[in-house]
Structures are given as structure tokens and as C-alpha cells.
Amino acid sequence: MRKLKSLALVAFAAVAISACSSSGKDVEEGSEQALYGKGQSYLQDADYSQAIRYLDAVKNRFPGSQYNKQAQLDLIYAYYKSEDYTNALVTADRFIQQYPQSPNLDYVIYMAGLTNSALGDNWFQDFFGVDRATRESTSIKTAFANFQTLIQHFPNSPYAPDALARMAYIKASLARHELAIAKFYAKRNAHVAVANRVVGMLQQYPDTKATLEALPLMKNAYEQMGLTKLAQQADSIIQANQNKQFEDVAKPQEPELVTPKK
């Protein structure tokens, strides 16, 4: 399990920042059972800010209690639903460090993937029809790493099918991101940069529509540099794939999440 732990932490590295958590001092005193019960009630009512207050109090006041592990799982969910993505990731990272043998690691890594995917989203861009694949891609790459870790180590997890669907969507998005960069370089006649970018796409995203669309850019770049043989090779790839069809990869819907109780 040590190997899994290190893999997961690499995926969280993009958001490895310190976060200030509520100490729970503004929550009335009570036993860990009472505080956890209130947190659960608020969680069921989708009052995530109040749920976080009580669950965080359980985590901070009773670090060794039987409710601590479950409180952290619930906090990851509550932070995600309240769009406090930084704290969701920090809590997930902490959980993996504290409970490396937990049977709920697949859930935690899955939630990290969802959270990093959400960090890559932007409502304003969605509203105005801007393709997010043309924007900064660090969070979405981290999400892909999270889902990949889940599939590799927990192939039979109930979260695996959705993770696979999200990886396919992310892969197509990242390929479009690379295509946008290649086009940017092509407009500026940066032929070496264009060729290198498309070669990278062929290596990382060979079976995507964006990579097929990028091949003419690579061919033209080689022609402009006088690299006739490489241009001919690029043309051969284009001709071999000219009738290839790609299905649109739709963005997966928001899953119906339930915090595991184990």
C-alpha cells in the first residue's frame, strides 16, 4: 500500500498548500457522538456549511475517536459539494496519509479526481460557450492522474466505470488543448514548436480527433523547414486516417455520490 500512497500524493501535488480549517470553537460543546450526529443531520439536509462546522469539530476535538475516520470522509464530500475544492483535496491527502490501509481509499482518490476536474471547470466559460480545453490544464491533468491511480489499483471499484469515462473525456480535452497550442505556434510560423507539439500528441493522445486534425499542421511545418521526408511521412499518416471517424466524447454527468460507511 506504500506505493499507492506515494502515487496518490503525487496526484495531489498540484494543490499541496496549507489550508486553515475551522477549529470548531464556534460549535457548542458535546460528545463526539453528538457532534457527529449533528454533522450528519446537516449533511443529509444538504446544509454543507453547517455540516462542515460539526464534522470539523469532531476531527479536531477527538482525533483518536471512532468517528474521526468517517468524519474525514464526510468532510471530503461536504467540501466538494460546497465547492471548497482546496479543503476537499487537503482533507483527502490527509486521509491517505493517516489511513493508508483504509478500504475507502478508492472513494477518496475518486473524490480527488472529481475535485481536480471541478477545478478545471469554469462556469463563465461554459455559459459563453468557450472551450475549456484551450485554457490552463494543470488541474485536469491531475484529475486524470487521480482516475488513473484508481483504475490501476482498484479496477473492481464501483467508481472505476465512471473514472474510465472521465479519463476518456479528459484525454479528448487535453488533446484539444494541445491542438490549440499547435495552432497558436503555426500562426506565428514557429515550425519547430508546431512539429514537436504534434509529435507529442501522437505519443500521448494518438486516438483522438484533435490529433488527427493536428497532422496537417505538422506536415506543413516540416515542408516549411525543408524536411521533405518527414513531411511525406506525415502525409502518409494523414492519408491512412482520412476516413477515420471519432465519436464525440460527452462530458460525464455529475455522479450521485454517497459517502461510504464502513
Coordinates of C-alpha atoms in Angstrom, one line a residue, residues 22-256:
S22 CA -12.2 25.7 11.4
S23 CA -11.2 24.7 14.9
G24 CA -14.8 24.0 15.9
K25 CA -14.7 26.6 18.7
D26 CA -17.8 28.2 17.4
V27 CA -19.7 24.9 17.8
E28 CA -21.3 24.2 21.1
E29 CA -19.7 21.6 23.3
G30 CA -20.7 18.0 23.1
S31 CA -19.5 14.4 22.8
E32 CA -18.0 13.2 19.6
Q33 CA -21.1 11.2 19.0
A34 CA -23.4 14.2 19.5
L35 CA -21.3 16.4 17.3
Y36 CA -21.0 13.8 14.6
G37 CA -24.8 13.2 14.7
K38 CA -25.5 16.9 14.1
G39 CA -23.0 17.0 11.3
Q40 CA -24.7 14.0 9.7
S41 CA -28.1 15.7 10.0
Y42 CA -26.9 18.8 8.3
L43 CA -25.2 16.7 5.6
Q44 CA -28.4 14.9 4.9
D45 CA -30.2 18.2 4.6
A46 CA -27.5 19.4 2.1
D47 CA -26.6 22.2 4.5
Y48 CA -22.9 21.7 3.8
S49 CA -21.5 24.7 5.6
Q50 CA -23.1 23.7 8.9
A51 CA -22.1 20.0 8.3
I52 CA -18.5 21.1 7.9
R53 CA -18.6 23.0 11.2
Y54 CA -19.7 20.0 13.2
L55 CA -17.6 17.4 11.3
D56 CA -14.6 19.6 11.6
A57 CA -15.2 19.9 15.3
V58 CA -15.2 16.0 15.5
K59 CA -11.9 15.8 13.6
N60 CA -10.2 18.5 15.7
R61 CA -11.5 17.8 19.1
F62 CA -11.5 14.0 19.0
P63 CA -8.6 13.0 16.7
G64 CA -8.5 9.5 18.1
S65 CA -12.2 8.8 18.3
Q66 CA -14.0 6.1 16.4
Y67 CA -15.8 8.9 14.4
N68 CA -12.6 10.6 13.1
K69 CA -12.2 8.5 10.0
Q70 CA -15.8 8.7 9.0
A71 CA -15.9 12.5 9.7
Q72 CA -13.0 13.0 7.3
L73 CA -14.7 11.0 4.6
D74 CA -17.9 13.1 5.1
L75 CA -15.8 16.3 5.1
I76 CA -14.3 15.5 1.7
Y77 CA -17.8 15.1 0.4
A78 CA -19.1 18.3 2.1
Y79 CA -16.2 20.4 1.0
Y80 CA -16.7 19.1 -2.6
K81 CA -20.4 19.9 -2.6
S82 CA -19.8 23.3 -1.2
E83 CA -17.1 24.0 -3.9
D84 CA -14.4 24.4 -1.3
Y85 CA -12.1 22.4 -3.5
T86 CA -8.8 23.3 -1.8
N87 CA -10.0 21.9 1.6
A88 CA -11.5 18.8 -0.2
L89 CA -8.1 18.0 -1.6
V90 CA -6.2 18.7 1.6
T91 CA -8.6 16.5 3.6
A92 CA -8.3 13.7 1.0
D93 CA -4.5 14.0 1.2
R94 CA -4.6 13.9 5.0
F95 CA -6.9 10.8 4.9
I96 CA -4.5 8.9 2.7
Q97 CA -1.6 9.7 5.0
Q98 CA -3.5 8.7 8.2
Y99 CA -5.3 5.7 6.8
P100 CA -3.2 4.1 4.1
Q101 CA -4.9 0.7 4.6
S102 CA -8.5 2.0 4.6
P103 CA -11.0 0.1 2.4
N104 CA -12.3 3.5 1.4
L105 CA -9.1 4.7 -0.5
D106 CA -10.8 4.1 -3.8
Y107 CA -13.5 6.6 -2.8
V108 CA -11.0 9.2 -1.6
I109 CA -9.0 9.0 -4.8
Y110 CA -12.1 9.2 -6.9
M111 CA -13.3 12.3 -5.0
A112 CA -9.8 13.8 -5.6
G113 CA -10.3 13.2 -9.3
L114 CA -13.8 14.8 -9.2
T115 CA -12.4 17.8 -7.3
N116 CA -9.5 18.4 -9.6
S117 CA -11.9 18.1 -12.6
A118 CA -14.1 20.7 -11.0
L119 CA -11.1 23.0 -10.5
G120 CA -10.6 22.7 -14.3
D121 CA -14.1 23.8 -14.9
N122 CA -15.3 27.4 -15.2
W123 CA -19.0 28.4 -15.2
F124 CA -18.3 31.6 -17.1
Q125 CA -16.6 29.8 -19.9
D126 CA -19.4 27.2 -20.1
F127 CA -22.0 29.9 -20.2
F128 CA -20.4 31.7 -23.1
G129 CA -19.5 28.5 -24.9
V130 CA -15.8 28.8 -24.5
D131 CA -13.9 25.5 -24.9
R132 CA -12.1 25.0 -21.6
A133 CA -9.6 22.7 -23.4
T134 CA -8.0 25.9 -24.7
R135 CA -7.3 27.1 -21.1
E136 CA -4.8 26.1 -18.4
S137 CA -4.7 22.3 -18.0
T138 CA -2.8 21.5 -14.7
S139 CA -5.9 20.6 -12.7
I140 CA -7.4 18.5 -15.4
K141 CA -4.1 16.6 -15.8
T142 CA -4.0 16.0 -12.1
A143 CA -7.6 14.7 -12.3
F144 CA -6.5 12.3 -15.0
A145 CA -3.7 11.0 -12.7
N146 CA -6.2 10.5 -9.9
F147 CA -8.5 8.5 -12.0
Q148 CA -5.6 6.5 -13.5
T149 CA -4.4 5.7 -10.0
L150 CA -7.9 4.5 -9.1
I151 CA -8.2 2.2 -12.1
Q152 CA -4.7 0.8 -11.7
H153 CA -5.0 -0.1 -8.0
F154 CA -8.8 -0.6 -7.7
P155 CA -10.0 -2.0 -11.0
N156 CA -13.1 -3.6 -9.4
S157 CA -14.1 -0.4 -7.5
P158 CA -17.7 0.7 -8.0
Y159 CA -16.2 4.1 -9.0
A160 CA -14.0 2.6 -11.8
P161 CA -16.5 2.7 -14.7
D162 CA -17.2 6.4 -14.1
A163 CA -13.5 7.1 -13.7
L164 CA -12.8 5.4 -17.1
A165 CA -15.5 7.6 -18.7
R166 CA -14.0 10.7 -17.2
M167 CA -10.5 9.7 -18.4
A168 CA -11.8 9.4 -22.0
Y169 CA -13.3 12.9 -21.7
I170 CA -10.2 14.4 -20.2
K171 CA -8.0 12.8 -22.8
A172 CA -10.0 14.3 -25.6
S173 CA -10.0 17.7 -23.8
L174 CA -6.2 17.6 -23.3
A175 CA -5.7 16.7 -27.0
R176 CA -7.8 19.8 -27.9
H177 CA -5.7 21.8 -25.6
E178 CA -2.5 20.7 -27.4
L179 CA -4.2 21.4 -30.8
A180 CA -4.9 24.9 -29.7
I181 CA -1.3 25.5 -28.8
A182 CA -0.1 24.0 -32.0
K183 CA -2.4 26.3 -33.9
F184 CA -1.0 29.2 -31.9
Y185 CA 2.5 28.3 -32.9
A186 CA 1.5 27.8 -36.5
K187 CA 0.1 31.3 -36.8
R188 CA 3.5 32.6 -35.7
N189 CA 5.5 30.4 -38.1
A190 CA 7.1 28.6 -35.1
H191 CA 7.6 25.5 -37.2
V192 CA 9.8 23.5 -34.8
A193 CA 7.4 24.1 -31.9
V194 CA 4.5 23.0 -34.1
A195 CA 6.2 19.8 -35.1
N196 CA 7.3 19.0 -31.6
R197 CA 3.8 19.6 -30.2
V198 CA 2.1 17.4 -32.7
V199 CA 4.7 14.6 -32.2
G200 CA 3.8 14.8 -28.5
M201 CA 0.1 14.5 -29.4
L202 CA 0.8 11.4 -31.4
Q203 CA 2.6 9.9 -28.4
Q204 CA 0.1 10.8 -25.7
Y205 CA -3.2 11.1 -27.5
P206 CA -3.0 9.0 -30.7
D207 CA -6.6 8.0 -30.9
T208 CA -8.3 11.4 -30.7
K209 CA -9.9 13.6 -33.2
A210 CA -7.8 16.6 -32.2
T211 CA -4.6 14.7 -33.0
L212 CA -5.9 13.8 -36.5
E213 CA -6.7 17.5 -37.0
A214 CA -3.2 18.4 -36.0
L215 CA -1.4 16.3 -38.5
P216 CA -1.7 18.8 -41.4
L217 CA -0.1 21.4 -39.2
M218 CA 2.9 19.0 -38.6
K219 CA 3.1 18.3 -42.4
N220 CA 3.2 22.0 -43.2
A221 CA 5.8 22.7 -40.5
Y222 CA 8.1 20.0 -42.0
E223 CA 7.5 21.4 -45.5
Q224 CA 8.4 24.9 -44.4
M225 CA 11.6 23.6 -42.8
G226 CA 12.5 21.7 -45.9
L227 CA 12.3 18.3 -44.2
T228 CA 10.7 16.5 -47.2
K229 CA 11.0 13.0 -45.9
L230 CA 9.3 13.9 -42.6
A231 CA 6.6 15.8 -44.5
Q232 CA 6.0 12.7 -46.6
Q233 CA 5.7 10.6 -43.5
A234 CA 3.2 13.0 -42.0
D235 CA 1.2 12.9 -45.3
S236 CA 1.2 9.1 -45.2
I237 CA -0.3 9.2 -41.7
I238 CA -2.9 11.7 -42.9
Q239 CA -3.9 9.5 -45.9
A240 CA -4.1 6.4 -43.8
N241 CA -6.6 8.1 -41.4
Q242 CA -8.5 10.3 -43.7
N243 CA -11.7 8.3 -43.4
K244 CA -11.4 7.6 -39.7
Q245 CA -14.4 8.6 -37.6
F246 CA -14.5 9.7 -34.0
E247 CA -17.5 9.7 -31.7
D248 CA -17.9 12.9 -29.7
V249 CA -16.9 12.3 -26.1
A250 CA -19.5 13.9 -23.9
K251 CA -18.7 15.3 -20.5
P252 CA -19.9 12.8 -17.8
Q253 CA -22.8 14.0 -15.7
E254 CA -22.4 14.8 -12.0
P255 CA -22.5 11.5 -10.2
E256 CA -24.9 10.7 -7.4

